[in-house]
GROMACS .gro file of C-alpha atoms in nm:
model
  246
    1UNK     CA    1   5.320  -3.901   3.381
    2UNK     CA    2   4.953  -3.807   3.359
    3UNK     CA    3   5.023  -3.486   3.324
    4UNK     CA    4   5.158  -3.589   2.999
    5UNK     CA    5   4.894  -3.814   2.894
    6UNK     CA    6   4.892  -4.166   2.839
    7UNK     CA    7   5.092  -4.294   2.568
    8UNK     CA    8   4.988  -4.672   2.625
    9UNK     CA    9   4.803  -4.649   2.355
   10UNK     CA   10   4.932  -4.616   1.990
   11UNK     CA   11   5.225  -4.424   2.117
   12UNK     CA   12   5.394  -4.447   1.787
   13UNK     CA   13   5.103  -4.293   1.577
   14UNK     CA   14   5.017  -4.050   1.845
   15UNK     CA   15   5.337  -3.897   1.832
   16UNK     CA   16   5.434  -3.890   1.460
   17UNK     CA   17   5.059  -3.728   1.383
   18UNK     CA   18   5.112  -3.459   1.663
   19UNK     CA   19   5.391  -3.353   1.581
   20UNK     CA   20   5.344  -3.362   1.184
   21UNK     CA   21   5.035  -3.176   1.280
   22UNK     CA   22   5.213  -2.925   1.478
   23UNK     CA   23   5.512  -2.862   1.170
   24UNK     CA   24   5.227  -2.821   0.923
   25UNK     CA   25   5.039  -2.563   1.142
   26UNK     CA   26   5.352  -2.339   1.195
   27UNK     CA   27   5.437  -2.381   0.826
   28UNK     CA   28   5.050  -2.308   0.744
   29UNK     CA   29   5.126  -2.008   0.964
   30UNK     CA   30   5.464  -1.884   0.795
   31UNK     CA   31   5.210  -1.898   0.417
   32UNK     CA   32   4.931  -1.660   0.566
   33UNK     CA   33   5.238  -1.445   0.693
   34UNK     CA   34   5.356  -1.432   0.352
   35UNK     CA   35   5.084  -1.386   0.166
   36UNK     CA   36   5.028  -1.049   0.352
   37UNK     CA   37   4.661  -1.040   0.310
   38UNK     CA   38   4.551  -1.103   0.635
   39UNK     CA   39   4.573  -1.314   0.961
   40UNK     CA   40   4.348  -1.533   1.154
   41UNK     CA   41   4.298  -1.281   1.487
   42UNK     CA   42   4.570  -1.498   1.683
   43UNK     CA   43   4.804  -1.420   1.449
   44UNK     CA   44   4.704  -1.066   1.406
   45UNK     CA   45   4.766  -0.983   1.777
   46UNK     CA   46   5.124  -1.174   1.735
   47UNK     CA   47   5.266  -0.983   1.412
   48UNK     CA   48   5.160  -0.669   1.621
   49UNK     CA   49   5.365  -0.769   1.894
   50UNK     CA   50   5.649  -0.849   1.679
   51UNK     CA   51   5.623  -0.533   1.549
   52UNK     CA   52   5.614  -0.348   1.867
   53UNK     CA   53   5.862  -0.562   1.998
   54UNK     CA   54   6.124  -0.627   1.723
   55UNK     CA   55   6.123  -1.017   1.807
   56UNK     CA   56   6.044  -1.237   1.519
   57UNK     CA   57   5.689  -1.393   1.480
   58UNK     CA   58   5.792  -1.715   1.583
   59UNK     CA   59   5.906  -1.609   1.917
   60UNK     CA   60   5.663  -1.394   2.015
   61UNK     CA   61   5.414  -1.691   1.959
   62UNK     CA   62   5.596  -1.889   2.186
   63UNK     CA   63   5.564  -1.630   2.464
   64UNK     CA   64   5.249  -1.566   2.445
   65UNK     CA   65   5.152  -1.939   2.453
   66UNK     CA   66   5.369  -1.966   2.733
   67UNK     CA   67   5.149  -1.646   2.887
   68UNK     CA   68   4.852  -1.809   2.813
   69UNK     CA   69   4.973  -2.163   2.973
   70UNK     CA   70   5.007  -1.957   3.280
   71UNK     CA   71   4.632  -1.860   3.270
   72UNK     CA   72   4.541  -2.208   3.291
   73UNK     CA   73   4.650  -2.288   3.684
   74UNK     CA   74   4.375  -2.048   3.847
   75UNK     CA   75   4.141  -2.269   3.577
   76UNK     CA   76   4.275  -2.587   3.691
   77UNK     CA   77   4.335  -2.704   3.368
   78UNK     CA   78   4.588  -2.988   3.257
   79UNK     CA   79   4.801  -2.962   3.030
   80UNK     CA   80   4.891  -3.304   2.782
   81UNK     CA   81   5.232  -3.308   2.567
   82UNK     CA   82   5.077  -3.150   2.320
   83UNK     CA   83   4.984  -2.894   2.477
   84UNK     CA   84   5.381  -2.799   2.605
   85UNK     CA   85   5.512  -2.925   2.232
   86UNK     CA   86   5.212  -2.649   2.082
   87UNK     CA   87   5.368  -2.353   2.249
   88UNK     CA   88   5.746  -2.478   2.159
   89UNK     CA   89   5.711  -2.648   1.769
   90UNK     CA   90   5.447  -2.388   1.612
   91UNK     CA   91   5.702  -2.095   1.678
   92UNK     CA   92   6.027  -2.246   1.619
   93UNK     CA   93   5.848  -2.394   1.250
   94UNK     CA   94   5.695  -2.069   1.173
   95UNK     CA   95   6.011  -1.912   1.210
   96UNK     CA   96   6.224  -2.152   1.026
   97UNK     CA   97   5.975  -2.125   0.710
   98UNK     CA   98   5.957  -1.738   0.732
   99UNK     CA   99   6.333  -1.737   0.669
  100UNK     CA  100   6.285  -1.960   0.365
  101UNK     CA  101   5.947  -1.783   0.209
  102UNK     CA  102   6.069  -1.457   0.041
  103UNK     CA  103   5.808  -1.169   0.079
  104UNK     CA  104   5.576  -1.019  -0.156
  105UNK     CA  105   5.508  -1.187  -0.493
  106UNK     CA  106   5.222  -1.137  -0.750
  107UNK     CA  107   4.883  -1.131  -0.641
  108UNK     CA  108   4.768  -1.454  -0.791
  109UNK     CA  109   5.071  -1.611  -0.581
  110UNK     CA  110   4.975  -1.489  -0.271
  111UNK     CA  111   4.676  -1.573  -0.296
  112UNK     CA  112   4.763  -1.922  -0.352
  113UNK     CA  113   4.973  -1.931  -0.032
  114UNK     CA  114   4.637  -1.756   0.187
  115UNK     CA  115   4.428  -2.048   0.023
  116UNK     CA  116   4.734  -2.338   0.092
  117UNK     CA  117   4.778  -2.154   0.453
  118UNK     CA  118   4.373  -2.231   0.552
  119UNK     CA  119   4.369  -2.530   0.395
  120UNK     CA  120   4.671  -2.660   0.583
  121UNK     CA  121   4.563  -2.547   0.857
  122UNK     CA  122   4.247  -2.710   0.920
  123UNK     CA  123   4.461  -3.044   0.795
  124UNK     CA  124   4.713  -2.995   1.093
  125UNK     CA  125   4.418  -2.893   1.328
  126UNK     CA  126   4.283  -3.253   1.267
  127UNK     CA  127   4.638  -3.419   1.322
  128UNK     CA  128   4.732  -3.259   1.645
  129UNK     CA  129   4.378  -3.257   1.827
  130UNK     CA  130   4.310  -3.593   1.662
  131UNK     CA  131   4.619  -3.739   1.816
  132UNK     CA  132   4.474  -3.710   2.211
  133UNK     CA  133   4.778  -3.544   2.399
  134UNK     CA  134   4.568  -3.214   2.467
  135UNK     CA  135   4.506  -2.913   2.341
  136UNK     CA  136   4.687  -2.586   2.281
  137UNK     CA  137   4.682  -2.332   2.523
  138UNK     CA  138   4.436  -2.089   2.345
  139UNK     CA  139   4.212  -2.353   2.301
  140UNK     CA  140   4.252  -2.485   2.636
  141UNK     CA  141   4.218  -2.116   2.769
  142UNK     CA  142   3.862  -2.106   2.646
  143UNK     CA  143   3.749  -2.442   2.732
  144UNK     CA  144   3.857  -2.346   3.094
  145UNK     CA  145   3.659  -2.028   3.116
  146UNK     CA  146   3.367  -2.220   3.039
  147UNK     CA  147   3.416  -2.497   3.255
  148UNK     CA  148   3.430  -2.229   3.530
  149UNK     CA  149   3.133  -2.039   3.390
  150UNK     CA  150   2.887  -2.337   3.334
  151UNK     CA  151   2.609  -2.050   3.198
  152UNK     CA  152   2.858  -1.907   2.928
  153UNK     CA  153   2.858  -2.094   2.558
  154UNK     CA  154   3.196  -2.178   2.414
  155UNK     CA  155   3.077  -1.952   2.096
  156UNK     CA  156   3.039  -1.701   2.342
  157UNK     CA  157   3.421  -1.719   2.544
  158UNK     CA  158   3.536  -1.763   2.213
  159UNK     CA  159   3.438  -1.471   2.053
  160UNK     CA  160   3.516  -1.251   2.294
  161UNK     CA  161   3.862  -1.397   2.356
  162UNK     CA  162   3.927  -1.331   1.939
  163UNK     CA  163   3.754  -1.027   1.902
  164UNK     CA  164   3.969  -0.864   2.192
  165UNK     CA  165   4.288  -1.018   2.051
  166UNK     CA  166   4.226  -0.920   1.713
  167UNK     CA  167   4.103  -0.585   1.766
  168UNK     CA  168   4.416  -0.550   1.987
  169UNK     CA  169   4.669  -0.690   1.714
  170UNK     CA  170   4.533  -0.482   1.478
  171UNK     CA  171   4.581  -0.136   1.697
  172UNK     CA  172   5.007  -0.295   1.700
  173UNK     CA  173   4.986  -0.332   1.320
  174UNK     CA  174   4.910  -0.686   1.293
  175UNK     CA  175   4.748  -0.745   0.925
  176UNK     CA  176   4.391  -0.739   0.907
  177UNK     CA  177   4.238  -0.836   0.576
  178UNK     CA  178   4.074  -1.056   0.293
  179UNK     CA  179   4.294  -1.329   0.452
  180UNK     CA  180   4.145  -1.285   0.806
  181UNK     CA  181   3.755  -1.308   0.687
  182UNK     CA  182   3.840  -1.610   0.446
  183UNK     CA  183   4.013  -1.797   0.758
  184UNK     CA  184   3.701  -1.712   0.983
  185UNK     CA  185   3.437  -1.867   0.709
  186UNK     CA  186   3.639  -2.127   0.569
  187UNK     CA  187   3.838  -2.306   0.971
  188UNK     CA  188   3.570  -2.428   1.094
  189UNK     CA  189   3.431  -2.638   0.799
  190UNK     CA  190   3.783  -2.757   0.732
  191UNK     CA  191   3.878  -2.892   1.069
  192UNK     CA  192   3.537  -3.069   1.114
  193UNK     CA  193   3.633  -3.187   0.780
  194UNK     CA  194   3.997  -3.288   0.914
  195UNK     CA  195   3.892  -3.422   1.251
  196UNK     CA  196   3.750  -3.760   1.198
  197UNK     CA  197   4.007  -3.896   0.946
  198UNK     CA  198   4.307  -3.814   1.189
  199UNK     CA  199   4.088  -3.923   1.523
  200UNK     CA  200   4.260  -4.191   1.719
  201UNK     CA  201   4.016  -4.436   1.822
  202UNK     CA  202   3.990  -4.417   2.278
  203UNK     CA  203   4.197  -4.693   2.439
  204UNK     CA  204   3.898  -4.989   2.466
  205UNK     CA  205   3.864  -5.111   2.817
  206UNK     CA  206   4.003  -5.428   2.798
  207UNK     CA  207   4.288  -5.298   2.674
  208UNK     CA  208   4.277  -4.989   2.866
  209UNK     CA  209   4.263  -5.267   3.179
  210UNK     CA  210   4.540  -5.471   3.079
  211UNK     CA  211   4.783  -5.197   3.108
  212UNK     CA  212   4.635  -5.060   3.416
  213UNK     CA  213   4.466  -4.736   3.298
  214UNK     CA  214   4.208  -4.610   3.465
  215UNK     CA  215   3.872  -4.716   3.363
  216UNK     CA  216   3.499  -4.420   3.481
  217UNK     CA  217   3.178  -4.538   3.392
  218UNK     CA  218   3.302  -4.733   3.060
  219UNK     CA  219   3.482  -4.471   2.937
  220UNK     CA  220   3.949  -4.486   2.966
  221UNK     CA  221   4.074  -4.206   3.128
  222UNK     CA  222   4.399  -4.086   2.879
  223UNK     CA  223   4.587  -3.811   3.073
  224UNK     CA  224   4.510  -3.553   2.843
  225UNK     CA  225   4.189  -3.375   2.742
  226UNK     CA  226   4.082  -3.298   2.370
  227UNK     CA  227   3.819  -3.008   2.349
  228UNK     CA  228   3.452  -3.111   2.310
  229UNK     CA  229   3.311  -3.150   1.996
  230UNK     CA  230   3.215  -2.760   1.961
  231UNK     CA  231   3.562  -2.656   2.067
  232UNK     CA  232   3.709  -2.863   1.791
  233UNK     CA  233   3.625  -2.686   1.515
  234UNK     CA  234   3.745  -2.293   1.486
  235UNK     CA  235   4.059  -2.073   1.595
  236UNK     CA  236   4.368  -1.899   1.718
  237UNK     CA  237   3.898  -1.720   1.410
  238UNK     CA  238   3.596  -1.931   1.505
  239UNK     CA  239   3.296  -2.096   1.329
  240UNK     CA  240   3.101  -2.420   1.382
  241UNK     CA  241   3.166  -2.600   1.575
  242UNK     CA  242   3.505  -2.451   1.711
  243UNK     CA  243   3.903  -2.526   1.601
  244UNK     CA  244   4.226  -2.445   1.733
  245UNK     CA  245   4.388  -2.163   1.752
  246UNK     CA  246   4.732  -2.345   1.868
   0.00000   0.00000   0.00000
């Protein structure tokens, strides 16, 4: 199905580096949790929630990716596998190594986990946008609003999009802190660091033309979008060029 994407092409690799992307991101998650020095502002405005709502972190991310993955039909967006495996595997992961992380802990160990957390971050950012089955839905929310708003800059939707949901989070509760100004600076250089490594190469055309795929002014058509180059590189904060934010 196209809505899925096109898994013609290195299906095998494709699917083993999203979804080891997607583990490590709700594990990178369940460290920053831990560490209790702050979020990135995605994360902020879900540990609010769960606070206000009693659900756990991990399911509260799933519903509001789910919310969010409802924003994108007036966009006309399309969603890839990854994008519906992003809103399901980040929660259930984060939740899963929540339950095995114990809370609190020196200092100097939590800030090991904060630095681990960013750093495995921007590694599973690179594995799951790298891997061509689309984005997640925050990501995909913002590239929508400014494919509808040709004048707006991604910097621009972006920023407003995290500075609303962080300044909400943090009115629930959510944890602002050291963590959340070290995950702003540092997301951006890591996932343009992480990107190329984990990029699959585009189907070429001849092989794009012996299975049939569609083939637009030289370039393969793969069922499922990957942010431009500026959305790439944030997040859920957001820096050069832009990364995910799941």
């Amino acid at each position: 199905m196209a809505l899925l994407g096109n898994l013609r092409h290195r299906p095998v690799r494709r699917l083993v580096q999203l979804y080891l992307g997607l583990v490590l991101y709700g594990v990178s998650m369940a460290l920053m949790v831990r560490s209790d020095l702050g979020l990135d502002p995605w994360d902020v405005f879900h540990q609010g929630l769960s606070r206000l709502t009693g659900l756990s972190f991990g399911t509260v991310t799933i519903g509001v990716g789910a919310l969010v993955l409802l924003l994108w039909i007036p966009l006309r967006q399309r969603p890839g596998l990854g994008t519906i495996s992003n809103v399901v595997v980040i929660g259930l992961v984060v939740d899963a190594t929540l339950a095995l992380l114990p809370a609190g802990g020196p200092l100097g160990v939590r800030i090991g986990l904060l630095v681990t957390g960013i750093v495995a971050n921007g590694a599973a950012t690179g594995m799951y946008l790298g891997a061509r089955l689309g984005p997640g839905p925050r990501d995909g929310l913002m590239t929508g609003f400014v494919a509808r708003r040709p004048g707006w800059s991604v910097r621009l939707v972006r920023t407003v999009i995290e500075v609303t949901v962080l300044a909400l989070g943090w009115l629930l509760g959510g944890k602002v802190g050291l963590g959340t100004v070290a995950y702003a600076l540092a997301i951006g250089p890591l996932a343009q660091l992480f990107i190329p490594p984990f990029a699959v190469p585009e189907e070429s055309v001849s092989d794009a033309t012996a299975h049939g795929a569609t083939v637009t002014d030289g370039a393969v058509s793969d069922g499922a979008a990957v942010p431009p180059a500026e959305a790439d590189v944030p997040r859920p904060g957001s820096t050069a060029p832009a990364a995910p934010t799941g």
